[in-house]
Amino acid sequence: MAVFDTPEEAFGVLRPVCVQLTKTQTVENVERLQAQLRAVSDSALQELQQYVLFPLRFTLKTPAPKRERLVQSVVECLTFVLSSTCVKEQELLRELFSELSACLYSPSSQKPAAVSEELKLAVIRGLSTLMHSAYGDIILAFYEPSILPRLGFAVSLLLDLAEREKSKQIKIAALKCLQVLLFQCDCQDHPRSLEELEQKQLGDLFACFLPGISMALTRVITGDFKQGHGIVASSLKIFYETVSFTMADEQLERIPQVQPKPAVEHRVAELVVHREAKWVKNTSDKLTLLIKKIIECVSVHPHWKVRLALIELVEALLLKCSQSLVGSAGPLLKALVGLVNDESPEVQAQCSRVLRHFADQKVVVGNRAFADILSENLHSLATSLPRLMNSQDDQGKFSTLSVLLGYLKLLGPKVNFVLNSAAHLQRLSKALVQVLELDVTDIKIVEARRWNSDQLSASPETAAAQPWSQMQKRYFRFFTDERLFLLLQQVCRLLGFYGDLYLLADHFMELYHESVVYRKQAAMILNELVAGAAGLEVENLHEKHIKTSPDELREIVTSILEEYTSQENWYLITCIESEEAGEELTVKQSGLRAITSGAHTCQVPSFPAFSKPSATICSMNGNIWQICIQLEGIGRFACALGEDFRLLLMSALYPVLEKAGDQTLLISQAATSAMMDICRACGYDSLQHLINQNSDYLVNGISLNLRHLSLHPHTPKVLEVMLWNSDASLLPLVADVVQDVLATLDQFYDKRATSFVSVLHALLAALAQWFPDTGDLGQLQEQSAGEEGSHLSQRPATPEKGLENTTTAEDIEQFLLSYLREKDVADGNVSDFDNEEEEQSDPPKGDERDTGPDVEPPLPVQVQIAADVMERCIHLLSDKHLKIRLKVLDVLDLCVVVLQSHKNQLLPLAHRAWPPLVHRLTNDDPLAVLRAFKQKELGDEKGCRYLWSTHCVPGTSSHTNSSPYNNLARRN
């Protein structure tokens, strides 16, 4: 279709259609007119604007009832004309505004008409297009006191639609149209800078609508979250734009005390508001109530864009209305501070920007400095914090702690003004201690045991990748949201970073000593205070702040470390099993009764280190957590001090190694994690490097403590952990200590056998790993039994491989045939032919290299140690306690691995070990029988063949005359 560029051509085309529509108002005629309008250029249509609008306006003003579809078509056609032209006459603008608004009003009900959603949406878009089409100063001329009734009518209609309408599309359209009416449009064409007089004119006009707008928007903002975040965010924007414009300090300062009445009729003049001091005070009080309600709802809104709009609201009101809205300053700052730690990065960044802007601009609210208001708010929060922590749910606690964290970030070093108040410090600390109380009723904590010591020797990478806090989740009594614990950590770290560390450390150490109920929480807080003082994971918003000096930090860490590792706080009851093996069965039976009777008693009394009270599940769990928290603290101290922690290794490493060997899984994991933190902080490559570099000090401590074993019963655990986490270079240093251990075992075998056997197991496993033997146990079998083709597979020398192999049917068959053959030989049931064959197959051979007397070279250290250990195992194989017997079988197996190439030492010991081993196979607990006969220890299939072949009567061909075993057999 051709485009009509000139008014004459356009008039010729449009005239018949306009006349037809004026005569007959139908949807078809309106659509025909709109189709013709699309063929007319904008310049031509501008000349014919009022001519084209006449039939459309005539249709709307006709008093006869009209179909909604017709009204919708007319409004859409009118909107099309307005979008292509400009309204240059003030009266036309007002009349069109009234006519469009009337399409949504029902005079009978005095409410928005019950029309279709399509019509509502068309009218709203028409109003928005009309205001955008106003040309030049026409738009400002529109906002005169005489327009108040019409403008108020439209504003109330739009607010009602935004509040009550179910369609989100209509709600959003109504809010956008309201923005246009209130001069808040976001488009580039509409906004313009206003002069001082124009601002006052609009401010007086909008002040008339402020109560209705603010209350209606508050209802929308605090409504159901399901209405959509866009609606809430738009409502927030309109709210703070309207309030900040109407209540702006700059405007109110220029308002005269007496304002002349406007030249309008009396009824309209009554609507005009004079923004004098009394009106400002009353309006401010009412707005404060609405703002508090909005903040309470929006600060926890699930969508980050709504919380971002809240930050914009706070910024606008505090910057523009700091004097007129003095009563709202506290809640507004509280809302802003609470969003500093928001989960959304966008909200966090915007909040930090606004707060820094406030601090830089030195904002004054009601003659009070920004920092003074923050301090006052923090005082108030500290006073009410215990009550809030006790009465709120997790979400409430999160909001409160977020606000507290924000205050600490903003005040920075000025937080000491609050901490120096004994009352406020007491309330703050009691709230933190209260909310951090652990739930210690979980029985899984105390029953999780570390049975296999070799699991401790994980690689440093594995240990570093599995911090103990991730291995066992902490449960708290008063909250379940994990975010709360992270918030509490940050609060404590900021207190340590900005606060007086000496004051805080002394205060929480007093709580640590005050009651066992506070001890775990106080230890957690102390750990975070030290980490915060070192600046670990702390955001510093104050560049001029001076951190705690390294010397002061080391002094405080030293005092806390001494308290943690003191005898009454380090050696707590964590299990019902006694260390004395002689009491094993009795304690287990009585302990089960103690668990049953005391399972519901969660009192955690404080006992001396070596007293034997009746422990409950709760008390043991509490002790386990206390030790773990203290171990975590040692790791934090190491990270905080860095290389300076080397000065404290003499007092820290030995106790941590003790706990690394603890049978309680949680404690062992916590100690291992602490050791890894020490490695990273002090510059050690691995646990092995850490232990090797400090082995002289550790070995000396072990040697001294072995002499007073009753005072230091955990000493063997230190040696055990060292062996699991070191290499062969450690052996020369521990050789003498091993002899001390064996001597102590000889003295206390009836009391401390369990712990010593664990050490021996770690020792032999380490020797087997450090000194792998290339020999073959099958060679000994061939030499003793003379059986050709019977080869024992090499036993793996590495403990991590489990010292296990697979038994096949052929192995069992060979075992039985060998056993029958050797039994015949032992009974003398052999033929002369067999003897002659044996003599020919085994002629005595002399050593061609023997040039002197038979002098054996000195034995290697590991061989001598293995022989000494095997000597003790022979005696302990018949111990009355099953746990010890099973462990001894493990140790005996490792002894054979180490001694397998030294038959002169192995054979006599194997001969002596055979009777008690046979007793294990024939008359013992099924666990011991299974352990002795399976693929482990001397009792596996290959080991049995070896021992049966060596345990023969004297004089058989399986023993040479030079064998020490032969001489021993003859004596027997």
Coordinates of N, CA and C in Angstrom, one line a residue, residues 399-564:
S399 N 19.5 -13.4 59.9 CA 19.3 -12.0 59.6 C 20.0 -11.2 60.7
T400 N 19.8 -11.6 62.0 CA 20.4 -10.9 63.1 C 22.0 -10.9 63.0
L401 N 22.5 -12.1 62.8 CA 24.0 -12.2 62.7 C 24.5 -11.5 61.5
S402 N 23.8 -11.4 60.4 CA 24.2 -10.7 59.2 C 24.3 -9.2 59.6
V403 N 23.4 -8.7 60.3 CA 23.4 -7.3 60.8 C 24.6 -7.1 61.7
L404 N 24.8 -8.0 62.6 CA 26.0 -7.9 63.5 C 27.3 -7.9 62.7
L405 N 27.4 -8.7 61.7 CA 28.6 -8.8 60.9 C 28.8 -7.5 60.1
G406 N 27.7 -7.0 59.6 CA 27.8 -5.7 58.9 C 28.3 -4.6 59.8
Y407 N 27.8 -4.5 61.0 CA 28.2 -3.4 61.9 C 29.7 -3.6 62.2
L408 N 30.2 -4.8 62.4 CA 31.6 -5.0 62.7 C 32.5 -4.6 61.5
K409 N 32.0 -4.9 60.3 CA 32.8 -4.5 59.1 C 32.9 -3.0 59.0
L410 N 31.7 -2.3 59.2 CA 31.7 -0.9 59.0 C 32.4 -0.1 60.1
L411 N 32.2 -0.5 61.4 CA 32.9 0.2 62.5 C 34.4 0.0 62.5
G412 N 34.8 -1.3 62.1 CA 36.2 -1.5 62.1 C 36.8 -1.4 63.5
P413 N 37.9 -0.6 63.6 CA 38.6 -0.4 64.9 C 37.7 0.2 66.0
K414 N 36.7 1.0 65.5 CA 35.8 1.6 66.5 C 34.9 0.6 67.3
V415 N 35.0 -0.6 66.9 CA 34.2 -1.6 67.6 C 34.7 -1.8 69.0
N416 N 35.9 -1.3 69.3 CA 36.4 -1.4 70.7 C 35.6 -0.5 71.6
F417 N 35.0 0.5 71.1 CA 34.1 1.4 72.0 C 33.0 0.5 72.6
V418 N 32.5 -0.4 71.8 CA 31.5 -1.3 72.3 C 32.1 -2.4 73.2
L419 N 33.2 -3.0 72.8 CA 33.8 -4.1 73.5 C 34.4 -3.6 74.9
N420 N 34.8 -2.4 75.0 CA 35.3 -1.9 76.3 C 34.2 -1.7 77.3
S421 N 33.0 -1.8 76.9 CA 31.9 -1.9 77.9 C 31.7 -3.3 78.4
A422 N 31.9 -3.5 79.7 CA 31.9 -4.8 80.2 C 30.5 -5.5 80.0
A423 N 29.5 -4.7 80.2 CA 28.1 -5.2 80.0 C 27.8 -5.7 78.6
H424 N 28.2 -4.8 77.6 CA 28.0 -5.2 76.2 C 28.8 -6.4 75.8
L425 N 30.1 -6.4 76.3 CA 30.9 -7.6 75.9 C 30.4 -8.9 76.6
Q426 N 29.8 -8.7 77.8 CA 29.3 -9.9 78.4 C 28.1 -10.4 77.6
R427 N 27.2 -9.5 77.2 CA 26.0 -9.9 76.5 C 26.4 -10.5 75.1
L428 N 27.3 -9.9 74.5 CA 27.8 -10.4 73.1 C 28.4 -11.8 73.3
S429 N 29.2 -12.0 74.2 CA 29.9 -13.3 74.4 C 28.9 -14.3 74.8
K430 N 28.0 -14.0 75.7 CA 27.0 -15.0 76.1 C 26.1 -15.5 75.0
A431 N 25.8 -14.5 74.1 CA 25.0 -14.9 72.9 C 25.7 -15.8 72.0
L432 N 27.0 -15.5 71.7 CA 27.8 -16.3 70.9 C 28.0 -17.7 71.4
V433 N 28.3 -17.8 72.7 CA 28.5 -19.1 73.4 C 27.2 -19.9 73.4
Q434 N 26.1 -19.2 73.6 CA 24.8 -19.9 73.6 C 24.5 -20.5 72.3
V435 N 24.6 -19.7 71.2 CA 24.2 -20.2 69.9 C 25.1 -21.3 69.4
L436 N 26.4 -21.3 69.9 CA 27.3 -22.3 69.4 C 27.3 -23.6 70.2
E437 N 26.4 -23.8 71.0 CA 26.4 -25.0 71.8 C 26.1 -26.2 70.9
L438 N 27.0 -27.2 71.1 CA 26.9 -28.4 70.2 C 25.9 -29.4 70.7
D439 N 25.4 -30.2 69.8 CA 24.5 -31.3 70.2 C 25.4 -32.6 70.2
V440 N 25.6 -33.1 71.5 CA 26.5 -34.2 71.7 C 25.8 -35.5 72.0
T441 N 24.6 -35.7 71.5 CA 23.9 -36.9 71.8 C 24.0 -38.0 70.8
D442 N 24.8 -37.7 69.7 CA 25.0 -38.7 68.6 C 25.9 -39.8 69.1
I443 N 25.4 -41.0 69.1 CA 26.3 -42.2 69.6 C 27.3 -42.5 68.5
K444 N 27.1 -42.1 67.3 CA 28.1 -42.5 66.2 C 29.4 -41.9 66.5
I445 N 29.4 -40.8 67.2 CA 30.7 -40.1 67.4 C 31.6 -40.9 68.3
V446 N 31.1 -41.5 69.4 CA 31.9 -42.2 70.3 C 32.2 -43.6 69.8
E447 N 31.3 -44.1 69.0 CA 31.5 -45.5 68.6 C 32.4 -45.6 67.3
A448 N 32.7 -44.5 66.6 CA 33.5 -44.6 65.4 C 34.9 -44.8 65.9
R449 N 35.5 -45.9 65.5 CA 36.9 -46.3 66.0 C 37.8 -46.4 64.8
R450 N 39.1 -46.2 65.1 CA 40.2 -46.3 64.1 C 40.9 -47.6 64.4
W451 N 40.4 -48.7 63.9 CA 41.0 -50.0 64.2 C 42.3 -50.3 63.4
N452 N 42.3 -49.8 62.2 CA 43.5 -50.1 61.4 C 44.5 -48.9 61.4
S453 N 45.6 -49.0 62.0 CA 46.5 -47.9 62.2 C 47.1 -47.5 60.8
D454 N 47.2 -48.5 59.9 CA 47.8 -48.1 58.6 C 47.0 -47.1 57.8
Q455 N 45.8 -46.9 58.2 CA 45.0 -45.9 57.5 C 45.5 -44.5 57.8
L456 N 46.2 -44.4 58.9 CA 46.7 -43.1 59.3 C 47.8 -42.6 58.3
S457 N 48.5 -43.5 57.7 CA 49.6 -43.1 56.8 C 49.1 -42.7 55.4
A458 N 48.1 -41.9 55.4 CA 47.6 -41.4 54.1 C 48.6 -40.4 53.5
S459 N 48.6 -40.3 52.2 CA 49.5 -39.3 51.6 C 49.2 -37.9 52.1
P460 N 50.1 -37.0 52.1 CA 49.8 -35.6 52.5 C 48.7 -35.0 51.6
E461 N 48.7 -35.3 50.3 CA 47.7 -34.8 49.4 C 46.3 -35.2 49.8
T462 N 46.2 -36.5 50.2 CA 44.9 -37.0 50.6 C 44.5 -36.4 51.9
A463 N 45.4 -36.3 52.8 CA 45.0 -35.7 54.1 C 44.7 -34.2 54.0
A464 N 45.3 -33.5 53.1 CA 45.1 -32.1 52.9 C 43.7 -31.9 52.2
A465 N 43.4 -32.9 51.3 CA 42.1 -32.7 50.6 C 40.9 -33.1 51.5
Q466 N 41.1 -33.7 52.7 CA 40.0 -34.1 53.5 C 40.1 -33.5 54.9
P467 N 39.9 -32.2 55.0 CA 39.9 -31.6 56.3 C 38.9 -32.2 57.3
W468 N 39.2 -32.3 58.6 CA 38.4 -33.1 59.5 C 37.0 -32.5 59.6
S469 N 36.9 -31.2 59.4 CA 35.6 -30.6 59.5 C 34.6 -31.1 58.5
Q470 N 35.2 -31.6 57.4 CA 34.3 -32.1 56.3 C 34.0 -33.6 56.6
M471 N 34.9 -34.3 57.3 CA 34.7 -35.7 57.6 C 33.6 -35.9 58.6
Q472 N 33.4 -35.1 59.6 CA 32.4 -35.2 60.6 C 31.7 -33.9 60.7
K473 N 30.4 -33.9 60.4 CA 29.6 -32.7 60.5 C 29.3 -32.4 61.9
R474 N 29.4 -31.1 62.3 CA 29.0 -30.7 63.6 C 27.5 -30.3 63.6
Y475 N 26.8 -30.8 64.7 CA 25.4 -30.5 64.9 C 25.3 -29.6 66.1
F476 N 24.5 -28.5 65.9 CA 24.3 -27.5 67.0 C 22.9 -27.7 67.6
R477 N 22.8 -27.3 68.8 CA 21.5 -27.5 69.5 C 20.4 -26.5 69.0
F478 N 20.9 -25.2 68.7 CA 19.9 -24.2 68.5 C 19.8 -23.7 67.0
F479 N 20.4 -24.4 66.1 CA 20.2 -24.1 64.7 C 20.7 -25.3 63.9
T480 N 20.2 -25.4 62.7 CA 20.5 -26.5 61.7 C 21.1 -25.9 60.4
D481 N 20.9 -24.6 60.2 CA 21.4 -24.1 58.9 C 22.9 -23.9 59.0
E482 N 23.6 -24.5 58.0 CA 25.1 -24.5 58.0 C 25.6 -23.0 57.8
R483 N 24.8 -22.2 57.1 CA 25.2 -20.8 56.9 C 25.4 -20.1 58.2
L484 N 24.6 -20.4 59.2 CA 24.8 -19.7 60.4 C 26.2 -19.9 61.1
F485 N 26.7 -21.1 60.9 CA 28.0 -21.4 61.5 C 29.1 -20.6 60.7
L486 N 28.9 -20.5 59.4 CA 29.9 -19.7 58.7 C 29.8 -18.2 59.0
L487 N 28.6 -17.7 59.3 CA 28.4 -16.3 59.8 C 29.1 -16.1 61.1
L488 N 28.9 -17.1 62.0 CA 29.5 -17.0 63.4 C 31.0 -17.0 63.3
Q489 N 31.5 -17.8 62.4 CA 33.0 -17.8 62.2 C 33.5 -16.4 61.7
Q490 N 32.7 -15.8 60.8 CA 33.2 -14.5 60.3 C 33.0 -13.4 61.4
V491 N 32.0 -13.5 62.2 CA 31.8 -12.6 63.3 C 33.0 -12.6 64.2
C492 N 33.3 -13.9 64.6 CA 34.5 -14.0 65.6 C 35.8 -13.6 64.9
R493 N 36.0 -13.8 63.7 CA 37.2 -13.4 63.0 C 37.3 -11.9 62.9
L494 N 36.2 -11.2 62.7 CA 36.2 -9.7 62.6 C 36.4 -9.2 64.0
L495 N 35.9 -9.8 65.0 CA 36.2 -9.4 66.4 C 37.7 -9.5 66.7
G496 N 38.3 -10.6 66.3 CA 39.7 -10.7 66.5 C 40.5 -9.8 65.6
F497 N 40.0 -9.4 64.5 CA 40.8 -8.6 63.6 C 40.8 -7.1 64.0
Y498 N 39.6 -6.6 64.4 CA 39.5 -5.2 64.8 C 39.5 -5.0 66.3
G499 N 39.1 -6.0 67.1 CA 39.0 -5.8 68.5 C 40.4 -5.9 69.2
D500 N 40.3 -5.6 70.5 CA 41.5 -5.8 71.4 C 41.7 -7.3 71.7
L501 N 42.7 -7.9 71.0 CA 42.8 -9.4 71.1 C 43.1 -9.8 72.6
Y502 N 43.9 -9.0 73.3 CA 44.2 -9.4 74.7 C 42.9 -9.4 75.5
L503 N 42.1 -8.4 75.3 CA 40.8 -8.3 76.1 C 39.9 -9.5 75.7
L504 N 39.8 -9.8 74.4 CA 38.9 -10.8 74.0 C 39.4 -12.2 74.4
A505 N 40.7 -12.4 74.3 CA 41.3 -13.7 74.7 C 41.1 -14.0 76.2
D506 N 41.4 -12.9 77.0 CA 41.2 -13.1 78.4 C 39.8 -13.4 78.8
H507 N 38.8 -12.7 78.1 CA 37.4 -12.8 78.4 C 36.9 -14.3 78.1
F508 N 37.3 -14.7 76.9 CA 36.8 -16.1 76.6 C 37.6 -17.2 77.2
M509 N 38.8 -16.9 77.7 CA 39.5 -17.9 78.5 C 38.8 -18.0 79.9
E510 N 38.3 -16.9 80.4 CA 37.5 -17.0 81.6 C 36.3 -17.8 81.4
L511 N 35.6 -17.7 80.3 CA 34.5 -18.5 80.0 C 34.9 -20.0 79.9
Y512 N 36.1 -20.2 79.3 CA 36.6 -21.5 79.1 C 36.8 -22.2 80.5
H513 N 37.3 -21.4 81.4 CA 37.5 -22.0 82.8 C 36.2 -22.0 83.6
E514 N 35.3 -21.2 83.3 CA 34.1 -21.0 84.1 C 33.3 -22.2 84.3
S515 N 33.0 -22.9 83.2 CA 32.1 -24.1 83.2 C 32.4 -25.0 82.0
V516 N 32.3 -26.3 82.2 CA 32.5 -27.2 81.1 C 31.4 -27.0 80.0
V517 N 30.3 -26.4 80.4 CA 29.2 -26.1 79.5 C 29.6 -25.1 78.4
Y518 N 30.5 -24.2 78.8 CA 31.0 -23.2 77.9 C 32.3 -23.5 77.2
R519 N 32.9 -24.6 77.6 CA 34.3 -24.8 77.2 C 34.5 -25.0 75.7
K520 N 33.6 -25.8 75.1 CA 33.8 -26.1 73.6 C 33.5 -24.9 72.8
Q521 N 32.4 -24.1 73.2 CA 32.1 -22.9 72.4 C 33.2 -21.9 72.6
A522 N 33.7 -21.7 73.8 CA 34.8 -20.7 74.0 C 36.0 -21.1 73.2
A523 N 36.3 -22.4 73.1 CA 37.5 -22.8 72.4 C 37.3 -22.5 70.9
M524 N 36.1 -22.8 70.4 CA 35.8 -22.4 69.0 C 36.0 -20.9 68.7
I525 N 35.5 -20.1 69.6 CA 35.6 -18.7 69.4 C 37.0 -18.2 69.5
L526 N 37.8 -18.8 70.5 CA 39.2 -18.5 70.6 C 40.0 -18.8 69.3
N527 N 39.7 -20.0 68.7 CA 40.3 -20.4 67.5 C 40.1 -19.3 66.4
E528 N 38.8 -18.9 66.3 CA 38.5 -17.9 65.2 C 39.1 -16.5 65.5
L529 N 39.1 -16.2 66.8 CA 39.7 -14.9 67.1 C 41.2 -14.8 66.7
V530 N 41.9 -15.9 66.9 CA 43.3 -15.9 66.5 C 43.4 -15.9 65.0
A531 N 42.6 -16.7 64.3 CA 42.6 -16.6 62.9 C 42.3 -15.3 62.3
G532 N 41.3 -14.6 62.9 CA 40.9 -13.3 62.5 C 42.0 -12.3 62.8
A533 N 42.7 -12.4 63.9 CA 43.8 -11.4 64.3 C 44.9 -11.5 63.2
A534 N 45.1 -12.7 62.7 CA 46.1 -12.9 61.7 C 45.7 -12.5 60.3
G535 N 44.4 -12.1 60.2 CA 43.9 -11.6 58.9 C 43.5 -12.7 57.9
L536 N 43.2 -14.0 58.5 CA 42.9 -15.1 57.6 C 41.4 -15.0 57.2
E537 N 41.2 -14.8 55.9 CA 39.9 -14.8 55.3 C 39.0 -13.6 55.9
V538 N 39.7 -12.5 56.1 CA 39.0 -11.3 56.6 C 39.0 -10.2 55.6
E539 N 37.8 -9.6 55.4 CA 37.7 -8.5 54.4 C 37.9 -7.2 55.2
N540 N 39.0 -6.5 54.9 CA 39.3 -5.2 55.6 C 38.8 -4.0 54.8
L541 N 37.8 -3.4 55.4 CA 37.3 -2.2 54.8 C 38.0 -0.9 55.3
H542 N 38.9 -1.0 56.2 CA 39.6 0.1 56.7 C 41.1 0.0 56.5
E543 N 41.6 0.7 55.5 CA 43.0 0.6 55.1 C 43.9 1.0 56.2
K544 N 43.5 1.9 57.0 CA 44.5 2.5 58.1 C 44.5 1.6 59.3
H545 N 43.8 0.5 59.3 CA 43.8 -0.3 60.5 C 45.1 -1.1 60.6
I546 N 45.7 -1.1 61.8 CA 47.0 -1.8 62.1 C 46.7 -3.2 62.7
K547 N 47.2 -4.2 62.0 CA 46.9 -5.6 62.5 C 47.7 -5.9 63.8
T548 N 47.3 -6.9 64.5 CA 48.0 -7.4 65.7 C 49.5 -7.8 65.3
S549 N 50.4 -7.3 66.1 CA 51.8 -7.6 65.8 C 52.1 -9.1 65.9
P550 N 53.1 -9.7 65.2 CA 53.4 -11.1 65.3 C 53.8 -11.5 66.7
D551 N 54.5 -10.6 67.4 CA 54.9 -11.0 68.8 C 53.8 -11.1 69.7
E552 N 52.8 -10.2 69.7 CA 51.6 -10.2 70.5 C 50.8 -11.5 70.2
L553 N 50.7 -11.7 68.9 CA 49.9 -12.9 68.5 C 50.5 -14.2 69.0
R554 N 51.9 -14.3 68.9 CA 52.5 -15.5 69.4 C 52.4 -15.6 70.9
E555 N 52.4 -14.5 71.6 CA 52.2 -14.6 73.1 C 50.8 -15.2 73.4
I556 N 49.8 -14.6 72.8 CA 48.5 -15.1 73.0 C 48.3 -16.5 72.6
V557 N 48.8 -16.9 71.5 CA 48.7 -18.3 71.0 C 49.4 -19.2 72.0
T558 N 50.6 -18.8 72.6 CA 51.3 -19.6 73.5 C 50.5 -19.9 74.7
S559 N 49.8 -18.9 75.3 CA 49.0 -19.1 76.5 C 47.8 -20.0 76.2
I560 N 47.2 -19.8 75.1 CA 46.0 -20.6 74.7 C 46.5 -22.1 74.5
L561 N 47.6 -22.3 73.8 CA 48.1 -23.6 73.6 C 48.5 -24.3 74.9
E562 N 49.0 -23.6 75.8 CA 49.4 -24.3 77.1 C 48.1 -24.7 77.8
E563 N 47.0 -23.9 77.7 CA 45.8 -24.3 78.3 C 45.1 -25.5 77.6
Y564 N 45.2 -25.5 76.3 CA 44.6 -26.6 75.5 C 45.3 -27.9 75.9

